[in-house]
CSV table of C-alpha atoms in Angstrom, one decimal:
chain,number,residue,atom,x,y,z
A,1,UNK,CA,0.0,0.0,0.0
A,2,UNK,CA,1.3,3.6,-0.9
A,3,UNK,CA,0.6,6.2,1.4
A,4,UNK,CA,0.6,9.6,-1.4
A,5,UNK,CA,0.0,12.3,2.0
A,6,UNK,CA,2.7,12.4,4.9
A,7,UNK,CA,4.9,9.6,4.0
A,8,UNK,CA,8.5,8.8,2.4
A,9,UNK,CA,8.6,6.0,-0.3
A,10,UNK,CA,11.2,3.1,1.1
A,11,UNK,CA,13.2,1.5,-1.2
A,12,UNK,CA,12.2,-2.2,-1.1
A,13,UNK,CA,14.8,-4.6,0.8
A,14,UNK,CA,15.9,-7.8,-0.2
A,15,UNK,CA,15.2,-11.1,1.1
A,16,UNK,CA,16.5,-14.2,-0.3
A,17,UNK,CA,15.3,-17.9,0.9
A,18,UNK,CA,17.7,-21.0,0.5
A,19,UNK,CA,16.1,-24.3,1.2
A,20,UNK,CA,17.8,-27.9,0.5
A,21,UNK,CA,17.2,-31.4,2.1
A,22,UNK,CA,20.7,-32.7,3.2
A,23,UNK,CA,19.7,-36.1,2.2
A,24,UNK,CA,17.9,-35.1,-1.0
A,25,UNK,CA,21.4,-35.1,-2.9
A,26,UNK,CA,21.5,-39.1,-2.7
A,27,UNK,CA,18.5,-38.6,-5.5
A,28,UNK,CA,20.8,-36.8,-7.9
A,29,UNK,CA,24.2,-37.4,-9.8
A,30,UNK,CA,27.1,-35.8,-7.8
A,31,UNK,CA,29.9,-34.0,-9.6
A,32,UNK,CA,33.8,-35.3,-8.8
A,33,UNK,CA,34.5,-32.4,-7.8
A,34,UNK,CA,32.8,-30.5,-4.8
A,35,UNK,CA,33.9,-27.4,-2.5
A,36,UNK,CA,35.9,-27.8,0.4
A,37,UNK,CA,34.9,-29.4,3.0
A,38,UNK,CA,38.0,-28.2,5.5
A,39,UNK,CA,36.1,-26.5,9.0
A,40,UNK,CA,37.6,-23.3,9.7
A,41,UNK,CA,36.5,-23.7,13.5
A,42,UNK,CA,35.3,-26.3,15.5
A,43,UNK,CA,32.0,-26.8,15.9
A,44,UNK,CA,30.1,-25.5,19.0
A,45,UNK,CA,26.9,-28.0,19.8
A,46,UNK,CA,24.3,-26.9,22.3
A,47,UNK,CA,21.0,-28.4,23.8
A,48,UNK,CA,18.0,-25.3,24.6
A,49,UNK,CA,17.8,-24.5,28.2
A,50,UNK,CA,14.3,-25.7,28.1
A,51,UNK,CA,15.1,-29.5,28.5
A,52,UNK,CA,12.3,-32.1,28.3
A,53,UNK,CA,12.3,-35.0,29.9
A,54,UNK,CA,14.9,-38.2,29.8
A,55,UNK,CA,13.4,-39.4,26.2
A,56,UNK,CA,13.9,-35.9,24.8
A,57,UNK,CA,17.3,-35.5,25.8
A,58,UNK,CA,18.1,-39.0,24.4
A,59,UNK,CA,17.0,-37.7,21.4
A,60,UNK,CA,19.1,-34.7,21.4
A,61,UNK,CA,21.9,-36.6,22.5
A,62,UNK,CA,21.6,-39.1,19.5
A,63,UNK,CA,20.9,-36.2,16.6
A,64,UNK,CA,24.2,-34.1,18.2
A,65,UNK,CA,26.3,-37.5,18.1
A,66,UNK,CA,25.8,-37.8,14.6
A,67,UNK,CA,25.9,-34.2,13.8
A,68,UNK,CA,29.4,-33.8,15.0
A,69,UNK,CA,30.3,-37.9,13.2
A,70,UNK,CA,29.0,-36.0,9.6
A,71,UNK,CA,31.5,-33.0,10.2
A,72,UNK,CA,34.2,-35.2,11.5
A,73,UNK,CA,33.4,-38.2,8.6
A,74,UNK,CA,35.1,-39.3,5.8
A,75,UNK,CA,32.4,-40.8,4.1
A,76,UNK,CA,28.7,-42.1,4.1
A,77,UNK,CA,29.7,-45.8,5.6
A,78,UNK,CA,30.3,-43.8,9.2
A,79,UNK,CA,27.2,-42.5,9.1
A,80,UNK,CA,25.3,-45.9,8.4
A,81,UNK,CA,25.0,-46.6,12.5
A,82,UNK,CA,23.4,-43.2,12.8
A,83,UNK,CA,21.2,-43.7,9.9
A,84,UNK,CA,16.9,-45.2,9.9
A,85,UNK,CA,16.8,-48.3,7.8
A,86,UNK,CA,15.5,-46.0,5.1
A,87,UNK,CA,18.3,-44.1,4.8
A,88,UNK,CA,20.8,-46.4,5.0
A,89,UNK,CA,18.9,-48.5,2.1
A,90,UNK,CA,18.8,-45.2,0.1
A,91,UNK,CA,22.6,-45.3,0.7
A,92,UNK,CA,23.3,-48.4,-0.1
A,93,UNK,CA,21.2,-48.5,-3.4
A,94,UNK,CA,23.5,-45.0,-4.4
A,95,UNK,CA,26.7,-46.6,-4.1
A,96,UNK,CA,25.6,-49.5,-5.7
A,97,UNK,CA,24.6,-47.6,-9.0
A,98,UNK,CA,27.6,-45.5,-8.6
A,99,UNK,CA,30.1,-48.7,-8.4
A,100,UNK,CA,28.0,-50.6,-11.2
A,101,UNK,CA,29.4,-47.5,-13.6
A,102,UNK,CA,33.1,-47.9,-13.2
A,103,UNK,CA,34.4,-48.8,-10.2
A,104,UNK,CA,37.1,-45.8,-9.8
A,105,UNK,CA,34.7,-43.0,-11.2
A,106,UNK,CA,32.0,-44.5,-9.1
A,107,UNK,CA,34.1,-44.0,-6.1
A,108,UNK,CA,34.9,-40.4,-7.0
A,109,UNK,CA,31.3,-39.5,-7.6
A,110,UNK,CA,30.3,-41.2,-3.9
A,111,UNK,CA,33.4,-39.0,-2.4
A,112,UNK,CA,32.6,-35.6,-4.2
A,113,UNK,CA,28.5,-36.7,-3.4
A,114,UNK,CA,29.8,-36.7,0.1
A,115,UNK,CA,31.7,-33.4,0.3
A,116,UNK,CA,29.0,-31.9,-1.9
A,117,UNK,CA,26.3,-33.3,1.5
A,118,UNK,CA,29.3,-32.1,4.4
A,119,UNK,CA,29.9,-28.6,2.8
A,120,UNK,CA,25.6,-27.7,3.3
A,121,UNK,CA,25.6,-29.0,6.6
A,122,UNK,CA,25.3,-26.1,9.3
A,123,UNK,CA,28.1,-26.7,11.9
A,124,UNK,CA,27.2,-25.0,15.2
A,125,UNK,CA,23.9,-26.5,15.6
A,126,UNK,CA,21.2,-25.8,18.7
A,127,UNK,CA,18.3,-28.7,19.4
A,128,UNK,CA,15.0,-26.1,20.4
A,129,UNK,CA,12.5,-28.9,20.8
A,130,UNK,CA,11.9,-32.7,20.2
A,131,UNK,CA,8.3,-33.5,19.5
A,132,UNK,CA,7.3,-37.5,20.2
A,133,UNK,CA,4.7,-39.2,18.2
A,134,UNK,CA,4.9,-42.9,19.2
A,135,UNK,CA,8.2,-43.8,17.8
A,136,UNK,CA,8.8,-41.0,15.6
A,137,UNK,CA,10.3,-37.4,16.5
A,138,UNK,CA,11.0,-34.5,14.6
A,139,UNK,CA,13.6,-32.1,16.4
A,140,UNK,CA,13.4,-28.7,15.4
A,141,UNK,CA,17.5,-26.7,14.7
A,142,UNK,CA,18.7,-23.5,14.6
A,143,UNK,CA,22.4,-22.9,13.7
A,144,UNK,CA,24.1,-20.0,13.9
A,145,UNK,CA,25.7,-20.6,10.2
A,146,UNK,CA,24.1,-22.3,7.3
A,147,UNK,CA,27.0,-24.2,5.9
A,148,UNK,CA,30.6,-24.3,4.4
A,149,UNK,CA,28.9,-24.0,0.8
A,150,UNK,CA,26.0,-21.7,1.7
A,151,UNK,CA,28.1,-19.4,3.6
A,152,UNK,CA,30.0,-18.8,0.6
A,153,UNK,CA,27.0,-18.0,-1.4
A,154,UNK,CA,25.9,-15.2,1.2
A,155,UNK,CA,29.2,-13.8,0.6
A,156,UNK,CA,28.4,-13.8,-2.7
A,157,UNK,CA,25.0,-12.1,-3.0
A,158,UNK,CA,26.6,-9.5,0.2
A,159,UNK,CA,29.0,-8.7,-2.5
A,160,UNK,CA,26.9,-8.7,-5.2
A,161,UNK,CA,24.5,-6.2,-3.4
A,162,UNK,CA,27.4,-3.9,-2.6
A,163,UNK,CA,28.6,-3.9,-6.7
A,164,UNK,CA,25.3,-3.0,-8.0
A,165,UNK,CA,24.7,-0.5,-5.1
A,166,UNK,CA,28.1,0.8,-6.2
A,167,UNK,CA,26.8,1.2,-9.8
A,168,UNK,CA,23.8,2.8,-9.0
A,169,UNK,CA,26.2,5.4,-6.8
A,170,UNK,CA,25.6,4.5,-3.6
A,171,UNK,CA,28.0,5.5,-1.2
A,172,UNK,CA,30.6,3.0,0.4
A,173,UNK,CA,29.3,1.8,3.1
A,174,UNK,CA,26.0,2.9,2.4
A,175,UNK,CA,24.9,-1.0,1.8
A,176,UNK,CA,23.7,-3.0,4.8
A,177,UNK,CA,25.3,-6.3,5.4
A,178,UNK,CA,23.7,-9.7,4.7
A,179,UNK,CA,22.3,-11.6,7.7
A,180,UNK,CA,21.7,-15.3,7.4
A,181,UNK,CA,19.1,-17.0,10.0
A,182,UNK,CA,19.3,-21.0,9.7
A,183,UNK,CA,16.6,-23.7,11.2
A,184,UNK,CA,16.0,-27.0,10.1
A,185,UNK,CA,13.8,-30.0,10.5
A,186,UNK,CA,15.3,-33.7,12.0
A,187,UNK,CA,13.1,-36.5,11.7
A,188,UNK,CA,14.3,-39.7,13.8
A,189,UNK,CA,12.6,-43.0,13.9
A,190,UNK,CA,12.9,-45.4,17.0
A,191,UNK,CA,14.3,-48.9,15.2
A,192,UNK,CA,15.4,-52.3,17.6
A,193,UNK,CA,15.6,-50.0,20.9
A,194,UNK,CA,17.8,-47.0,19.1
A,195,UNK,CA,16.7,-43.5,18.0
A,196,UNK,CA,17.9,-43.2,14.7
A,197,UNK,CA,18.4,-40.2,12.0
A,198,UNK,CA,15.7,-39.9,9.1
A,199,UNK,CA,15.0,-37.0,7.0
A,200,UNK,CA,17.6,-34.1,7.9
A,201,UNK,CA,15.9,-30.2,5.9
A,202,UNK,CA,17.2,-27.2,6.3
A,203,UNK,CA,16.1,-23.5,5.1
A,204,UNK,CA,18.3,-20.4,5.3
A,205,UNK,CA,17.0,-17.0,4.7
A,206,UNK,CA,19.0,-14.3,3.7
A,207,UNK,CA,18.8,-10.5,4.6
A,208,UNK,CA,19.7,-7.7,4.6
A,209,UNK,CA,17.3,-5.8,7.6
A,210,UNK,CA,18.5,-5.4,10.8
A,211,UNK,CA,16.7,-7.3,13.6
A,212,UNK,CA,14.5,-4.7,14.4
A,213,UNK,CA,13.3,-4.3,10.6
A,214,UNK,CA,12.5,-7.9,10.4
A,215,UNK,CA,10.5,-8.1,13.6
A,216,UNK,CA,8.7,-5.1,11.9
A,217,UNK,CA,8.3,-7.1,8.8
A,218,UNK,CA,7.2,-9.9,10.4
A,219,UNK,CA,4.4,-7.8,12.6
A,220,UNK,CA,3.7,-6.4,8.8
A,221,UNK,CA,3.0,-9.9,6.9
A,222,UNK,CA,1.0,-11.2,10.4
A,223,UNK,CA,-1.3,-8.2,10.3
A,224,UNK,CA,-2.0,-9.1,6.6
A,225,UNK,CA,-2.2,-12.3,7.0
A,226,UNK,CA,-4.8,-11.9,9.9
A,227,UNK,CA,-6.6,-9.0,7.8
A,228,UNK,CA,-7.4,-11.6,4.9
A,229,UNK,CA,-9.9,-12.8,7.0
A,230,UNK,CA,-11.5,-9.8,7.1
A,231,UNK,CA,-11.2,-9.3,3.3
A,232,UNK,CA,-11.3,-12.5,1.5
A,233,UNK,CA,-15.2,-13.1,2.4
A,234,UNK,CA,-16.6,-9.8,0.4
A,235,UNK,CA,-15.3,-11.9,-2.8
A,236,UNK,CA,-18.5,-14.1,-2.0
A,237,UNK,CA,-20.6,-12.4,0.2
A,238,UNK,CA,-24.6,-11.5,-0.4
A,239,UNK,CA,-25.2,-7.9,-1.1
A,240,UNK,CA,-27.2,-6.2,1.8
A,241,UNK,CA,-29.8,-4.6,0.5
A,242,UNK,CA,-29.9,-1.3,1.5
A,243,UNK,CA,-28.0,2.0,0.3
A,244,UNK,CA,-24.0,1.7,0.5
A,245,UNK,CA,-22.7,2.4,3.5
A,246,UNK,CA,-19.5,1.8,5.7
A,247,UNK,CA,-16.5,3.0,7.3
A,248,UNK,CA,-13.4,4.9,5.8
A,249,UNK,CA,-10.1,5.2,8.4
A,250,UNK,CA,-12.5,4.6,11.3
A,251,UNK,CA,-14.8,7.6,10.4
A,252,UNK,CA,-18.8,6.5,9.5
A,253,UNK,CA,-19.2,6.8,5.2
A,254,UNK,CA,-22.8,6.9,3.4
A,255,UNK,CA,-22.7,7.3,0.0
A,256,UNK,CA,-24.6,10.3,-1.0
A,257,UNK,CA,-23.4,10.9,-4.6
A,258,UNK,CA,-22.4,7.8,-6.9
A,259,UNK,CA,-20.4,9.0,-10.7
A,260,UNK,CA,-19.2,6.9,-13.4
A,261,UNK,CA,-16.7,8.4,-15.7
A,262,UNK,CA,-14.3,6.7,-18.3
A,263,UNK,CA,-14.3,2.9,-16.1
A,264,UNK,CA,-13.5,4.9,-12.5
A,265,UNK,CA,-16.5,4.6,-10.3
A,266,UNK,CA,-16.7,7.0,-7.1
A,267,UNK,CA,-18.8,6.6,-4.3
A,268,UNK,CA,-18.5,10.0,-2.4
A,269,UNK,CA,-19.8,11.4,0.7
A,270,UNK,CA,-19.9,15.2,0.8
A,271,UNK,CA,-20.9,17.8,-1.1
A,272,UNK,CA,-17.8,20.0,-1.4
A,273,UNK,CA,-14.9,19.9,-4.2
A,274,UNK,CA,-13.0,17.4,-1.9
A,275,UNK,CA,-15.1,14.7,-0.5
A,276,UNK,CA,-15.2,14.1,3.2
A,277,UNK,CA,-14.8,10.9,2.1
A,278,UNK,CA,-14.9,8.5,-0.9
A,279,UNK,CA,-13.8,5.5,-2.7
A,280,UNK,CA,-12.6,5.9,-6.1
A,281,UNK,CA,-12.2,2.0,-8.2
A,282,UNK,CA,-10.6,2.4,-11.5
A,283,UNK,CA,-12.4,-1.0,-13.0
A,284,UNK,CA,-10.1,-2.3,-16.1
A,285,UNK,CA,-11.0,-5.4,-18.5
A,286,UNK,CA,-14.1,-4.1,-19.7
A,287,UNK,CA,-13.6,-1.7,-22.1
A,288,UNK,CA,-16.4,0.6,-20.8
A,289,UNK,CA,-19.4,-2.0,-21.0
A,290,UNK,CA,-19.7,-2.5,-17.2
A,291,UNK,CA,-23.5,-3.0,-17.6
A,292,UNK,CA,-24.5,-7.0,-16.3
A,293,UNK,CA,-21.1,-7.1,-15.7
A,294,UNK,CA,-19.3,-7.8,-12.3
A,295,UNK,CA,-15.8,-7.3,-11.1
A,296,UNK,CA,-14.3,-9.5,-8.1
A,297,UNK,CA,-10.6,-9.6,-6.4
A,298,UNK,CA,-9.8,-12.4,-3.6
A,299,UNK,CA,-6.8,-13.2,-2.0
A,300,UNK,CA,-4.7,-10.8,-4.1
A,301,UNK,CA,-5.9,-11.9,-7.5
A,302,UNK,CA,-8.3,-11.4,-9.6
A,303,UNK,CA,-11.3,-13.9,-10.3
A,304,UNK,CA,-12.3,-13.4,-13.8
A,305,UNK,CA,-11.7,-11.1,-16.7
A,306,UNK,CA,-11.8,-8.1,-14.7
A,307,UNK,CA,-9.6,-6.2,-11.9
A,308,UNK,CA,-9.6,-3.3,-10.4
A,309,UNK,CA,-7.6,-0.2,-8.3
A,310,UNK,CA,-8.8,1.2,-5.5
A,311,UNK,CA,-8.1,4.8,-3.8
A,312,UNK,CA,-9.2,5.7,-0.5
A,313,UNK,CA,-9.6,9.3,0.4
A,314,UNK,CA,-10.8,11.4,3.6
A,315,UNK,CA,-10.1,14.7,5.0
A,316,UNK,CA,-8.4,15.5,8.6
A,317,UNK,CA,-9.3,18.9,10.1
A,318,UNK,CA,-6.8,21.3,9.7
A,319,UNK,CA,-5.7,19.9,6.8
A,320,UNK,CA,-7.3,21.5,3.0
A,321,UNK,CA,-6.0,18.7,1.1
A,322,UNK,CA,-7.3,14.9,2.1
A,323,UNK,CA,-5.5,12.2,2.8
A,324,UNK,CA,-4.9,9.2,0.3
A,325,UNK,CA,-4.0,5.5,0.5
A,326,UNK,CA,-3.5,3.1,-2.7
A,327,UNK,CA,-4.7,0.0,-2.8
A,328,UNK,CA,-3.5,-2.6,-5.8
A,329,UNK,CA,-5.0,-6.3,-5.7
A,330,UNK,CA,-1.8,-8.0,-4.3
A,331,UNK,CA,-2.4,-5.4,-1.6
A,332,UNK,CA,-5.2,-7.6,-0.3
A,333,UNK,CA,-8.5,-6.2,-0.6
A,334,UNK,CA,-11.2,-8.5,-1.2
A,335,UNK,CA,-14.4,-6.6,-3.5
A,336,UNK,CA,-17.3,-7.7,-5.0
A,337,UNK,CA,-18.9,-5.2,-7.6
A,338,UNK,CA,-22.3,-6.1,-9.8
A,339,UNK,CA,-23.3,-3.9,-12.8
A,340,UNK,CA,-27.2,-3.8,-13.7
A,341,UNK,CA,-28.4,-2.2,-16.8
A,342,UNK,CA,-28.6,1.6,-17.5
A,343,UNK,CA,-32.3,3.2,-16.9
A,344,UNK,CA,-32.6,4.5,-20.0
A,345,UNK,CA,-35.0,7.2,-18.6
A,346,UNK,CA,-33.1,8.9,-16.3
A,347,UNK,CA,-29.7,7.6,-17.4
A,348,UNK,CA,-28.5,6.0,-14.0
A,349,UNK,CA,-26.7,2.7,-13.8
A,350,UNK,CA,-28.0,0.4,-10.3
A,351,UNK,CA,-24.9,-1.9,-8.9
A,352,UNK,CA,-24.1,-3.7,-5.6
A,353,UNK,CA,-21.1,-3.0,-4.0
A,354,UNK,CA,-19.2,-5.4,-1.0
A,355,UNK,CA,-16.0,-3.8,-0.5
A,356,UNK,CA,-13.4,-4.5,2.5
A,357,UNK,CA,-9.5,-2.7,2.9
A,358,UNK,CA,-6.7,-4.1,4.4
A,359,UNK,CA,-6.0,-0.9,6.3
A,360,UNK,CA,-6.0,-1.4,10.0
A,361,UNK,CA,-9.2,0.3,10.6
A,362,UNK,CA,-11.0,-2.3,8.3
A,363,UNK,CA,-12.4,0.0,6.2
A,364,UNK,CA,-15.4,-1.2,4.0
A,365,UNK,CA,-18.4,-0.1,1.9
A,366,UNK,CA,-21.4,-2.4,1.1
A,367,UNK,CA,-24.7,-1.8,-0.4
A,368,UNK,CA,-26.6,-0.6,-3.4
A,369,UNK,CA,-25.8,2.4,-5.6
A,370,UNK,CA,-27.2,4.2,-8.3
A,371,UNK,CA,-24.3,5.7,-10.5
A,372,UNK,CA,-24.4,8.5,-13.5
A,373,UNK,CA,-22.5,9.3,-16.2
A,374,UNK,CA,-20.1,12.6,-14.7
């Protein structure tokens, strides 16, 4: 949403998502060669303060053990203790394609498939819950890196970022650096007594906000997502039947004066040259023939052949001009608009209008109208 009164456009921020399943390589051909796979530090392990009980810190125990054997390891066969019976199968059935190949090329490609798995593993790992289902768990990671090969890519885009900021004459210095925040997903499966390791995923998201911007970011995309509740219904709602009426930025709107001019409807309340308040929905897609015709946008989209814009307008006091806001269809809205057919007596085109904003004062209209040509 734009705000066009009061407010400073901010350039948007970049946010970049890397996801991988550590185990999901075994599905693909490995190349011979793969990055380093050298630690520059040991690894620091760690088990949250909130502890569970003895079966949970089993379970911890277990994952960390073979955590630090894959960073220590020299290949897959020191891992097959660790490993469900599906994984080691999966394993097995690898080499054995591999080796089938040619014997010292198949080797290659298992070691290089093995670096290739060792390099995306996060190394300073912390256990923040174990959830038990029977004899199944899934342990939830954070790490405080994302890798010896994904850590190299955020140095990448971080120095990426800083050329074309550079070429677009940014000052140095002027770029912020690139955070990385890491958690993964551990399932384990309890097989002849032991807990072993099953699926292993892990998702690093790249940024560059400070901790504070993202929290605000986060707030942002929870308010929307909690506000599409309020505005995904009006896509399929029945029209009330009675004039339109609602609320714009938490001040009471009846719609006194309905115009149609050029596919932009305005509903307006007042009779000055600036509304008090008023809607204005530039309706595209239907080339001016509006009549029987309907426009709807859910969820960000819209459903059918038409869309529209919408611009929300009141005055403050003390103020001569009134304030705007800018609403496009990924901004969330949810509206339901139906055309009748003109009167051809006095000229006037009848519609139904459900409208509901994303703002945080949930402002709507909803009701009939009776529109003319301005």
């Amino acid at each position: 949403m734009l705000k066009t009164v009061g407010k400073q456009t901010i350039a948007p921020v970049l946010i970049l998502t890397i996801a991988y399943s550590a185990m999901s390589a075994l599905a693909d051909e490995a190349k011979p060669t793969a990055p380093s796979t050298e630690a520059t530090a040991s690894p620091s392990i760690s088990i949250s303060s909130s502890s569970g009980g003895k079966i949970e810190n089993l379970i911890k125990e277990r994952y960390l053990l073979y955590h630090q054997t894959l960073l220590r390891a020299n290949s897959f066969d020191e891992l097959m203790p660790f490993r469900s019976t599906k994984m080691q199968a999966e394993m097995e059935k690898k080499k054995s394609e591999a080796l089938a190949k040619d014997g010292d090329a198949g080797k290659k490609m298992m070691a290089g498939l093995f670096s290739m798995v060792k390099a995306m593993e996060p190394r300073n790992v912390t256990v923040t819950a174990v959830a038990i289902t029977g004899d199944s768990a899934e342990l939830s990671v954070t790490a405080s890196d994302a890798g010896e090969f994904p850590d190299a890519m955020n140095k990448g885009f971080s120095n990426m970022a800083n050329s074309i900021s550079a070429g677009l004459g940014a000052k140095p210095g002027a770029t912020k650096p690139m955070r990385s925040t890491t958690t993964g997903k551990i399932k384990m499966v309890k097989e002849g007594g032991n807990w072993l390791v099953g699926e292993e995923s892990w998702a690093t998201k790249v940024t560059n906000l400070t901790p504070a911007q993202e929290a605000k970011k986060n707030a942002e995309d929870a308010q929307k997502k909690g506000l599409s509740s309020w505005c995904a219904p009006a896509a399929s709602m029945a029209f009330p039947q009675k004039p339109a009426a609602g609320r714009i930025h938490g001040q009471p709107f009846v719609v006194e004066n309905a115009e149609l001019s050029n596919d932009i409807l305005t509903l307006r309340q007042g009779r000055d040259f600036f509304a008090d308040r008023e809607f204005v929905i530039f309706v595209f897609g239907l080339d001016g023939k509006l009549e029987g015709q309907q426009v709807v946008v859910k969820d960000g989209a819209p459903v059918g052949k038409s869309s529209c814009h919408v611009h929300m307008k009141w005055l403050v006091q003390g103020k001569s001009l009134p304030e705007t806001a800018m609403f496009m269809p990924t901004d969330g809205y949810g509206i339901r608009i139906a055309f009748g057919q003109r009167d051809p007596k006095t000229g006037l085109l009848p519609g139904y209008i459900v409208l509901r904003m994303p703002d945080k004062e949930q402002s709507f209209v909803q009701g009939y109208f009776y529109a003319k040509r301005k």
